[in-house]
Coordinates of C-alpha atoms in Angstrom, one line a residue:
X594 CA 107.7 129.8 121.8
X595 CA 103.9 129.4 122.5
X596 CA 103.1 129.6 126.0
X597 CA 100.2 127.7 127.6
X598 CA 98.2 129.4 130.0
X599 CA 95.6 129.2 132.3
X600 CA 91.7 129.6 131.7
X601 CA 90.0 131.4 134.8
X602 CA 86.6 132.9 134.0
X603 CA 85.9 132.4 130.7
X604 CA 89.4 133.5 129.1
X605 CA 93.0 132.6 129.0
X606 CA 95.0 134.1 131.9
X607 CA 98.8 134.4 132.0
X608 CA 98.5 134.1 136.0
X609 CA 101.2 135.6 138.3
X610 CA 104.3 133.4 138.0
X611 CA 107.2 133.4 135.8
X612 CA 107.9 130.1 136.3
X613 CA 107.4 127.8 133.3
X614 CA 107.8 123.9 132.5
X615 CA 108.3 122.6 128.7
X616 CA 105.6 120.8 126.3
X617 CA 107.4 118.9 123.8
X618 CA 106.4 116.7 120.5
X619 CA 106.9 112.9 121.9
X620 CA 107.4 112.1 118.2
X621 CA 110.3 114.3 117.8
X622 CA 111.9 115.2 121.1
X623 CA 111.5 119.3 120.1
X624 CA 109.7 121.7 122.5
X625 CA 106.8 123.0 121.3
X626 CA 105.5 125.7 123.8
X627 CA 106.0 126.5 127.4
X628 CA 103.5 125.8 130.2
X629 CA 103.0 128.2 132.6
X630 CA 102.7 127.2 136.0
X631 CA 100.6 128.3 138.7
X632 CA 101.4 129.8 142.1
X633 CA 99.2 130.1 145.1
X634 CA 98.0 133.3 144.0
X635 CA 96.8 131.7 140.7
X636 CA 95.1 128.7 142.4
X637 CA 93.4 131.2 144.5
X638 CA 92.0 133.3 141.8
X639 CA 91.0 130.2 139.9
X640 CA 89.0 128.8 143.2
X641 CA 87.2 132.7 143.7
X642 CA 86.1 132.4 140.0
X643 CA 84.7 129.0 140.3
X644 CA 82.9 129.5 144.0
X645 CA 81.5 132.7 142.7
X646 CA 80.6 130.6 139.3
X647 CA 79.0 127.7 141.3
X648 CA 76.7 129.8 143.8
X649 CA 74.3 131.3 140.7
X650 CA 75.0 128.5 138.3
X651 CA 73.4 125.8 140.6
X652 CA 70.4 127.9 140.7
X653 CA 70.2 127.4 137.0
X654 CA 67.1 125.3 135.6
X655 CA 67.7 121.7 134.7
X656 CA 66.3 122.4 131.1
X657 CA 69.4 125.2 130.7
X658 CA 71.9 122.9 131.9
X659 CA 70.3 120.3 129.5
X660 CA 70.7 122.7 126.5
X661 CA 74.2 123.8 127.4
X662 CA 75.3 120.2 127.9
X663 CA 73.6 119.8 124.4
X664 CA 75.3 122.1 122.4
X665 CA 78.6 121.1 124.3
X666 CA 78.2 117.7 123.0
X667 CA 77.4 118.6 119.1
X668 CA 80.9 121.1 119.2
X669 CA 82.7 117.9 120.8
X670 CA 81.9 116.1 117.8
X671 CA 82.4 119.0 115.3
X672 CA 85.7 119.3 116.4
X673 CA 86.9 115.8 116.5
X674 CA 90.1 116.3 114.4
X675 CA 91.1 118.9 116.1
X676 CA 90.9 118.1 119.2
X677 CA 92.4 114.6 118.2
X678 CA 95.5 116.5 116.6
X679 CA 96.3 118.4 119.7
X680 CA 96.3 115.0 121.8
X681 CA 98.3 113.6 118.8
X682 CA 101.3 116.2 118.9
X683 CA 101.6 116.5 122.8
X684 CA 100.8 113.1 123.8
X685 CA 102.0 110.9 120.6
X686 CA 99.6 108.5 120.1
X687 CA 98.7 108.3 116.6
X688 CA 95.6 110.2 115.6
X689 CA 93.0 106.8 115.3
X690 CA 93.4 106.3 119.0
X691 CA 93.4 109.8 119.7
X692 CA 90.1 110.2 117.7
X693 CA 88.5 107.2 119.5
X694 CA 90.0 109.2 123.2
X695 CA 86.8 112.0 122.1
X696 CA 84.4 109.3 120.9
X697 CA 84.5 108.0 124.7
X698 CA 84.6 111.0 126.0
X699 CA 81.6 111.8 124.2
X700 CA 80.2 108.8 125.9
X701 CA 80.1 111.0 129.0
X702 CA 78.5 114.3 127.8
X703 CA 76.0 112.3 126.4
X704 CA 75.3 110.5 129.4
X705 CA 75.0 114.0 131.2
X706 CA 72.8 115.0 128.8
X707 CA 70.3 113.3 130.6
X708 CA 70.7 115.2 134.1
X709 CA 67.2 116.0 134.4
X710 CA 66.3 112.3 134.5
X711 CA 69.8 111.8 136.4
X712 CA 68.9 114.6 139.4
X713 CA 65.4 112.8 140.4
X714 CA 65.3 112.1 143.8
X715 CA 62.6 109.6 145.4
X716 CA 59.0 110.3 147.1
X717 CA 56.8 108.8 149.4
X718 CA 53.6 110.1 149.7
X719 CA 51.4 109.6 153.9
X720 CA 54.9 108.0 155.3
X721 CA 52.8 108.7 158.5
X722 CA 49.4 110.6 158.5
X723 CA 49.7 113.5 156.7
X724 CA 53.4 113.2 156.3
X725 CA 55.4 113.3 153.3
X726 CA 59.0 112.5 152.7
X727 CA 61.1 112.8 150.0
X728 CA 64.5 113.1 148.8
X729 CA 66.7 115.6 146.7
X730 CA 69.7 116.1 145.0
X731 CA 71.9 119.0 145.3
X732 CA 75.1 119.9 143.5
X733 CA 78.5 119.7 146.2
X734 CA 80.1 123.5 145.2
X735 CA 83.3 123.2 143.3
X736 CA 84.8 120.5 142.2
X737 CA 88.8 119.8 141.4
X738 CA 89.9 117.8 138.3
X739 CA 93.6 116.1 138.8
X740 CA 94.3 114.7 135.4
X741 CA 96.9 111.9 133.7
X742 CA 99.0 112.4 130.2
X743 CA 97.9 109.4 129.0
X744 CA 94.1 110.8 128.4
X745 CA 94.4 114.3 128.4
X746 CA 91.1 114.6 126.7
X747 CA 89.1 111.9 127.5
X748 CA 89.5 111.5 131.4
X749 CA 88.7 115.3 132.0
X750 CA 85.7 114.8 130.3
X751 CA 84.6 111.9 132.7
X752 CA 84.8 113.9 135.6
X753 CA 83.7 117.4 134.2
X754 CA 80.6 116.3 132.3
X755 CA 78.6 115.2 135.7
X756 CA 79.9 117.5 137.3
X757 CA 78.6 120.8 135.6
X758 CA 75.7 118.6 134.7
X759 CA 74.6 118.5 138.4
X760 CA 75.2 122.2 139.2
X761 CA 78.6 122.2 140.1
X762 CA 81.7 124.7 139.4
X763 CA 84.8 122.5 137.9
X764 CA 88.4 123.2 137.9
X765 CA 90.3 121.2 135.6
X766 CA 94.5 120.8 136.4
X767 CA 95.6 118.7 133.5
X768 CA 98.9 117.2 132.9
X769 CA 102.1 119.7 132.3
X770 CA 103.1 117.0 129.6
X771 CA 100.1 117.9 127.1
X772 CA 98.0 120.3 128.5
X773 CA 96.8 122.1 125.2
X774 CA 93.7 120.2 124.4
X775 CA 92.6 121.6 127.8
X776 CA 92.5 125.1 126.6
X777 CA 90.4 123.6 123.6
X778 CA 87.8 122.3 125.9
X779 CA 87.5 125.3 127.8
X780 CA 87.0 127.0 124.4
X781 CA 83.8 124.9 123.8
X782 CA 82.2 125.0 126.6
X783 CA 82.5 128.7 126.5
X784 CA 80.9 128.5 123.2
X785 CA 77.9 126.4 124.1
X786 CA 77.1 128.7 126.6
X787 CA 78.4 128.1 129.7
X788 CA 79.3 130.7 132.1
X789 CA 82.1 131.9 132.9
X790 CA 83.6 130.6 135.8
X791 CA 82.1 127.1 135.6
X792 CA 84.8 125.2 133.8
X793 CA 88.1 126.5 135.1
X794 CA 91.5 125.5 133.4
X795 CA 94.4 126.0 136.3
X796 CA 97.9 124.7 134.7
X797 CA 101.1 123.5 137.0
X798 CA 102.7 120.6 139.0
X799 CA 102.8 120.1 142.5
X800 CA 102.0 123.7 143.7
X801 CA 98.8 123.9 142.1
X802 CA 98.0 120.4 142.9
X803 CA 98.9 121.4 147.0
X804 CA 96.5 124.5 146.5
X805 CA 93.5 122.7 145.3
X806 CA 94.2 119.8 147.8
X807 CA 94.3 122.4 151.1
X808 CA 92.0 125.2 149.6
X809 CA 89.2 125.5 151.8
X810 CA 86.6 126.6 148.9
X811 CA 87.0 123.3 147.2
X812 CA 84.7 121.2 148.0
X813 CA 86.1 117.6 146.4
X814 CA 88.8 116.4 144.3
X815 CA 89.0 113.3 141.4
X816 CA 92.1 112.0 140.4
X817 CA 93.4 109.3 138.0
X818 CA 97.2 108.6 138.1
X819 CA 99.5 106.4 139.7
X820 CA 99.0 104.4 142.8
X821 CA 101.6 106.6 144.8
X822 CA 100.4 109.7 144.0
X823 CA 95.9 108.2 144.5
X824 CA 97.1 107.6 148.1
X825 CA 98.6 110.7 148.4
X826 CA 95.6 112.7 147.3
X827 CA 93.6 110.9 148.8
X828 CA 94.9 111.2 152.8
X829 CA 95.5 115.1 152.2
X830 CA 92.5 116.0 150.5
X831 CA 89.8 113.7 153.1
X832 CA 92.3 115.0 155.7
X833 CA 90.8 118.7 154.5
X834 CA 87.2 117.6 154.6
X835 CA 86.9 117.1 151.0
X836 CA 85.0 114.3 149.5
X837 CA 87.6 112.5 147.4
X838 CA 87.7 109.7 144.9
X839 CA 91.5 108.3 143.7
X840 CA 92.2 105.8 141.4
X841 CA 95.7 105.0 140.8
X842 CA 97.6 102.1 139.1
X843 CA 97.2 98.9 137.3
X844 CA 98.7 96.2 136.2
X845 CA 95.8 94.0 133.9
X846 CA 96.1 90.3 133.8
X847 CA 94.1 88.1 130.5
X848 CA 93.8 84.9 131.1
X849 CA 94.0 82.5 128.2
X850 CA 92.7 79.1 128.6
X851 CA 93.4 76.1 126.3
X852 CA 90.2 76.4 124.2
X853 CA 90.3 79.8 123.3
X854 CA 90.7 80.8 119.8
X855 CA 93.9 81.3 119.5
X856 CA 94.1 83.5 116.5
X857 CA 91.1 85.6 118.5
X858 CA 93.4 86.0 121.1
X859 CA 96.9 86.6 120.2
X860 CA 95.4 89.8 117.9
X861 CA 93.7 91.0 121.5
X862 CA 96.7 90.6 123.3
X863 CA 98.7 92.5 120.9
X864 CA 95.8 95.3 120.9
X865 CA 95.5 95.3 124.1
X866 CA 99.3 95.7 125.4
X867 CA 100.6 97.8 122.9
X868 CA 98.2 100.4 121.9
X869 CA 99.1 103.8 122.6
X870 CA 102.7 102.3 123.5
X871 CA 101.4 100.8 126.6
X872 CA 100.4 103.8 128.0
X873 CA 97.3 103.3 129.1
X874 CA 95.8 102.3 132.8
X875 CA 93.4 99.7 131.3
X876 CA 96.3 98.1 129.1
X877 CA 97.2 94.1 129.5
X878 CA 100.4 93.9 130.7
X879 CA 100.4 90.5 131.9
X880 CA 99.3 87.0 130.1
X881 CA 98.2 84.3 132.7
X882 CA 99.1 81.1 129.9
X883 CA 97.0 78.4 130.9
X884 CA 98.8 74.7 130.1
X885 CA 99.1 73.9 127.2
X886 CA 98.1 77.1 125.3
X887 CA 101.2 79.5 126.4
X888 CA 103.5 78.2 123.4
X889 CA 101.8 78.8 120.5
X890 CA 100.3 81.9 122.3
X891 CA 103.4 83.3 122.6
X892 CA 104.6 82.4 118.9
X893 CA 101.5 83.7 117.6
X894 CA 102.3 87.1 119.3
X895 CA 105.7 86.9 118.2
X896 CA 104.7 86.7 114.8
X897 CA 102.4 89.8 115.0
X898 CA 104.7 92.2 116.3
X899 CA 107.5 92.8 113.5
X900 CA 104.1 93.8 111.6
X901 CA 103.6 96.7 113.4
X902 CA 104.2 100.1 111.9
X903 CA 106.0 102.5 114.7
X904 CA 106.0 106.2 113.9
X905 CA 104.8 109.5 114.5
X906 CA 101.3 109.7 115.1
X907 CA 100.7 112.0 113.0
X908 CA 101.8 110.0 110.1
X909 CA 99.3 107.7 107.6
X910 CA 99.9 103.7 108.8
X911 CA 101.4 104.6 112.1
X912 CA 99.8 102.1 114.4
X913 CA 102.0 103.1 117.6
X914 CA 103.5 106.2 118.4
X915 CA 106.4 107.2 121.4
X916 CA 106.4 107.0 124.5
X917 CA 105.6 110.6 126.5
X918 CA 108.9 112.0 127.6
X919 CA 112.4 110.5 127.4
X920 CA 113.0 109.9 130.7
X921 CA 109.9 107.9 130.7
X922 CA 111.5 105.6 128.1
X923 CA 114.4 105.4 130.1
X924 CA 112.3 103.9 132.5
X925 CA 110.6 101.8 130.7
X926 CA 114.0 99.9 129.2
X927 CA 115.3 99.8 133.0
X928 CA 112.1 97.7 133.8
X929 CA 113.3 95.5 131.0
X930 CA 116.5 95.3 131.7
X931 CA 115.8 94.5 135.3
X932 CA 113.4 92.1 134.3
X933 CA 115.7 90.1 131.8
X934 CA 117.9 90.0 135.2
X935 CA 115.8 88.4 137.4
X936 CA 115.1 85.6 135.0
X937 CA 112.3 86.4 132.4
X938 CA 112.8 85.2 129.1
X939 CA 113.0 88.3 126.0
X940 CA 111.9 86.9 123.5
X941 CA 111.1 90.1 121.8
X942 CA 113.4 93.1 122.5
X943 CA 112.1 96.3 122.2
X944 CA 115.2 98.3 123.5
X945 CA 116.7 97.7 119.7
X946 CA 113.7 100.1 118.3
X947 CA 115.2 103.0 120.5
X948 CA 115.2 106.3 118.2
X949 CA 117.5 109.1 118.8
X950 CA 115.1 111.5 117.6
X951 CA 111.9 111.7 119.5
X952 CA 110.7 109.2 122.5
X953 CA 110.3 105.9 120.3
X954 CA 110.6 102.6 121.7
X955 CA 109.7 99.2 120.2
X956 CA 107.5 96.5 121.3
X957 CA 109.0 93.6 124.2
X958 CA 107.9 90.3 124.9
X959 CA 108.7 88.4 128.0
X960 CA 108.4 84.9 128.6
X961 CA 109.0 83.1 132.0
X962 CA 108.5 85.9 134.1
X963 CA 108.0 84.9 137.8
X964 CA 105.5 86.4 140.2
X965 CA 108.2 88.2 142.5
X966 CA 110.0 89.9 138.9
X967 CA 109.7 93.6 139.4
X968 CA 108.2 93.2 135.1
X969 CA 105.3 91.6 136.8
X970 CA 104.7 93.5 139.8
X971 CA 105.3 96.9 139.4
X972 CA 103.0 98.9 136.6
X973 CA 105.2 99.7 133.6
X974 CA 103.2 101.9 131.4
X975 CA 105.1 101.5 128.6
X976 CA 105.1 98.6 125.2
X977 CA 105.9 95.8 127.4
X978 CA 103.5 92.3 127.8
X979 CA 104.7 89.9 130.3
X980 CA 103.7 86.1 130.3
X981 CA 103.2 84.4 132.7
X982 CA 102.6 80.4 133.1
X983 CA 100.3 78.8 134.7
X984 CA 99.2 75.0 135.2
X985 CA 95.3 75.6 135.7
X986 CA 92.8 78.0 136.0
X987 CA 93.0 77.6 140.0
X988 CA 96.4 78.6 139.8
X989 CA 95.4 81.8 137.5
X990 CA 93.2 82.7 139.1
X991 CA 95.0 82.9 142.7
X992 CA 97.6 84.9 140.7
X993 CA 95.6 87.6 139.5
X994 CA 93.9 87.5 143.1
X995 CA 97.2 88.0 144.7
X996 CA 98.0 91.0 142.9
X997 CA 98.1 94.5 144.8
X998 CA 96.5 96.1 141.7
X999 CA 93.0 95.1 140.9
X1000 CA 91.8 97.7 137.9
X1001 CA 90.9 95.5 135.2
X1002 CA 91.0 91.7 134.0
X1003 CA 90.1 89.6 131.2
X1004 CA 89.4 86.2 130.2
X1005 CA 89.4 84.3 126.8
X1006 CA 87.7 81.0 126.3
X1007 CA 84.9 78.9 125.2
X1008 CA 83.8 77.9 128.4
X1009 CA 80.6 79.4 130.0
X1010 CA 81.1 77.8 133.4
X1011 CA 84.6 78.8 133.7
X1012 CA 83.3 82.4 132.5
X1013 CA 81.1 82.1 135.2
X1014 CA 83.2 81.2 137.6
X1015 CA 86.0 83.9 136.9
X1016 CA 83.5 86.8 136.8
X1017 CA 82.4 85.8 140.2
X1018 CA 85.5 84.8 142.1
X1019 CA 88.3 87.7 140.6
X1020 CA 89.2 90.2 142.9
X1021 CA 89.0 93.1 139.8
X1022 CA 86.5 96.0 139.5
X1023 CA 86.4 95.7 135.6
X1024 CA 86.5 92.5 133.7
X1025 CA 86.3 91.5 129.9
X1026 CA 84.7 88.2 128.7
X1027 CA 86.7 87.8 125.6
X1028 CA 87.3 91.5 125.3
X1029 CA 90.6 92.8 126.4
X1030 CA 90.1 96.5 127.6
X1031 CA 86.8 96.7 129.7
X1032 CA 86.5 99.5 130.3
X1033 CA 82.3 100.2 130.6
X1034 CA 80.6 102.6 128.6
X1035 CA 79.9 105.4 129.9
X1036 CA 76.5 104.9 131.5
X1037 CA 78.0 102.2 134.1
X1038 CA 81.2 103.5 135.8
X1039 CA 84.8 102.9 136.1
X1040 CA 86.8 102.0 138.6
X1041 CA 88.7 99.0 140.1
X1042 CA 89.6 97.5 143.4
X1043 CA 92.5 97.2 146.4
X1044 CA 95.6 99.8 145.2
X1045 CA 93.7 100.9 142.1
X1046 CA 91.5 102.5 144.0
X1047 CA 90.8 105.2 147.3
X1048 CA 87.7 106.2 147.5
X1049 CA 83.8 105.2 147.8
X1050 CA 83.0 106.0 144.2
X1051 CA 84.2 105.0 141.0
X1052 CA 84.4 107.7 138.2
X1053 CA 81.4 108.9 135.5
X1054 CA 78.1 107.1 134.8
X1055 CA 75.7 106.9 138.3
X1056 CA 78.2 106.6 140.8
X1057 CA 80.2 109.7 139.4
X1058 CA 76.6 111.2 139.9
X1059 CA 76.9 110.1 143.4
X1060 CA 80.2 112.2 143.8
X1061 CA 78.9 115.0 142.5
X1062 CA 76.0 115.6 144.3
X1063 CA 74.7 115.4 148.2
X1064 CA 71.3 114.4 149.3
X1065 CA 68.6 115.3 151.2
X1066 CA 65.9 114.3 152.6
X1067 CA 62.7 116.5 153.7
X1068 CA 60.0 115.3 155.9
X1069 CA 57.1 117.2 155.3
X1070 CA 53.6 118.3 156.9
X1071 CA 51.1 120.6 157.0
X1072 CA 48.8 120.5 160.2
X1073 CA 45.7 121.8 161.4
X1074 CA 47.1 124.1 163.4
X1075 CA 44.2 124.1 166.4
X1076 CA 45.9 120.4 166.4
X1077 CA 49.3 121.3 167.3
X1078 CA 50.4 120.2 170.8
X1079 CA 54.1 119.7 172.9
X1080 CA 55.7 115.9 172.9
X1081 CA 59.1 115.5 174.1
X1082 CA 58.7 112.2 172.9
X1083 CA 61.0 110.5 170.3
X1084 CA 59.3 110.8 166.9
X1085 CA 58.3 107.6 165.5
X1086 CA 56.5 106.6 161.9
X1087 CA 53.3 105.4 164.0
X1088 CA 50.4 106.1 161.8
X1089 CA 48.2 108.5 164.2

């Protein structure tokens, strides 16, 4: 049995503990390796390499950390497949969407790339006579990575890429579900020349998660997972000092009003809620029907679905693979089952694509389902698209206001002012104008609002530059010195 291990400066590390937890192939319910899981001792040693790591490596030129971040960027691409097949066999979504997982990533390193343009700080020349002030940007020290299953590549690389970028040390703890592309990234930055100690690779659950949260030698902590577990790791770690940034659940509303092409969006919807089985924190998971468009919506979804090709990801024409784990899917089907009991409408029923072997479950539709159904107001994560009807956009929009989650939104019509309207009055941090998974590109940021989100910053493009560094600012002369004199006055910007 393979066993996963840790990556503390610059090579794999078995660690201390003999404690392990199981990786398995969602596609066919076998275990595949063992993870080994940290102890305090292990989280310790991982937070000594990195401190040591950070202290000469933010002394390092902008032009090195340029080239680096370079180099890392070309073997990202090299290694595409590879690191797509890796996602594929842990995570089980099938290898297109695993593929497009690095192009976004890449996204990121790209946009790091440009840390010596990124790091300027501001200047302002004879503030007062003689005096200068500027500011500057310094890297925070080490920096903690909590990572989801559902983007084990891609989400590590938008908090890591900034991060080193602007000086800092990074430890990456990446999900025990499919933590082997991890290893793979370490690998490469290793090989484009970073040093080791800078990207750290610390596997485990809850222990190692504790140890990063209370070590004192960690300087802040980004997370992306549920809502539960943001607000957790987001008291304890701001409760240690640490600058932290959270973002937890979702549960993504598209609007469809009566003049949008229907054909336009029924294949978004589709897209949208049941790529990578649902799993995914920018998935819709809710249609807000507008009047008179929900039926034939909802028939021209229904007649989209028995298309779909289920299977293993790693298998030509599979367009959507299992879900993670098996007691995930179990999950999942109670959501649906509960659902159906508190009065929505199945009008297509996944639970009947239930595989014995491996985690597969098929695609549901619900019609009818109310505000207060527990399909509508918890977040699923799994193959399952809700509709909800509305009479008018008012009434949509007050919906999707009302929701505790706030991560992303979309809207499909014709209709500018509406557009216009609904970009302005949603309560959501991301929204799509006729484009159903917003999620920016990766020189804006991402992020949503209310339960989605603790925190100040969202993640990667200039805020995630934010997180990652501090600022100062200098105010700067050079006197006559046969001018110098006492004032215990209060210094003011008079020009003297």
């Amino acid at each position: 049995m393979e066993r996963v291990q840790h990556w503390i400066d610059g090579k794999l590390t078995a660690g201390s503990s003999s404690e392990t937890s199981p990786v398995h192939n969602p596609a066919t319910g076998e275990q595949t390796a063992e993870l080994t899981l940290a102890t305090s001792a292990d989280v310790d040693a991982a937070v000594a390499s990195a401190r040591a790591a950070a202290d000469s490596w933010s002394h390092t030129s902008l032009a090195t950390r340029t080239k680096v971040l370079f180099a890392f960027r070309e073997l990202l691409a090299a290694h595409t497949d590879e690191l797509a097949a890796l996602v594929t066999s842990e995570h089980g979504k099938v290898l297109s969407d695993a593929a497009g997982e690095v192009a976004r990533g890449l996204e990121n390193v790209e946009y790091a790339c440009g840390v010596a343009n990124l790091m300027k700080g501001e200047f302002s020349e004879q503030a007062s006579t003689g005096v200068d002030v500027y500011s500057i940007r310094q890297p925070v020290g080490v920096i903690a990575g909590i990572t989801p299953f559902n983007f084990p590549l891609m989400v590590p690389l938008w908090m890591c890429a900034n991060a080193i970028a602007c000086g800092n040390a990074f430890i990456l703890k990446p999900s025990e579900k499919d933590p082997s592309v991890s290893l793979l990234l370490a690998d490469l930055w290793r090989q484009a020349g970073l040093p080791d100690g800078v990207f750290t690779v610390l596997q485990g659950d809850k222990v190692a998660v504790d140890g990063l949260l209370q070590h004192p030698q960690v300087d802040a902590i980004s997370f992306v997972g549920s809502t539960p577990i943001a607000q957790y790791i987001y008291e304890t770690g701001t409760k240690a000092a640490k600058r932290v940034q959270a973002l937890g659940g979702a549960k993504n509303h598209m609007m469809v009003l009566p003049d949008a092409d229907l054909e336009v969006a029924a294949d978004a919807a589709v897209s949208a809620a049941y790529g990578a089985a649902g799993e995914r924190c920018m998935a819709i998971s809710v249609i807000v029907a507008v009047g008179s468009v929900a039926d034939p919506l909802i028939d021209a979804i229904k007649e989209r679905l028995p298309s779909l090709r289920i299977g293993p990801g790693d298998q030509d024409g599979s367009e959507m693979g299992p879900l993670i784990t098996a007691e995930h899917r179990e999950k999942v089907i109670d959501y649906i089952d509960r659902g159906e009991q508190q009065g929505a409408k199945v009008v297509v029923d996944g639970r009947t694509g239930r595989s014995e072997n491996g985690f597969f479950l098929g695609c549901t539709l619900l019609d009818d389902v109310s505000p207060e159904n527990v399909a509508y107001t918890d977040e699923i994560f799994g193959p399952v698209l809700a509709i909800v009807r509305v009479d008018n956009f008012d009434k949509g929009l007050d919906l999707i206001n009302s929701h505790q989650f706030a991560n992303g939104t979309a809207i499909f019509t014709r209709d500018g002012g509406a557009v216009r309207r609904f970009q302005r009055d949603v309560q959501v941090g991301m929204i799509g104008v006729n484009v159903p998974i917003p999620v920016p590109v990766g020189y804006y940021s991402f992020g949503g609002w209310k339960a989605s989100l603790f925190g100040d910053t969202h993640m990667y493009g200039p805020e995630g530059i934010n997180f990652c560094t501090r600022r100062k600012v200098v105010t700067s002369r050079w006197p006559d010195p046969g001018s110098s004199k006492i004032d215990l006055g209060f210094p003011t910007n008079a020009d003297h």
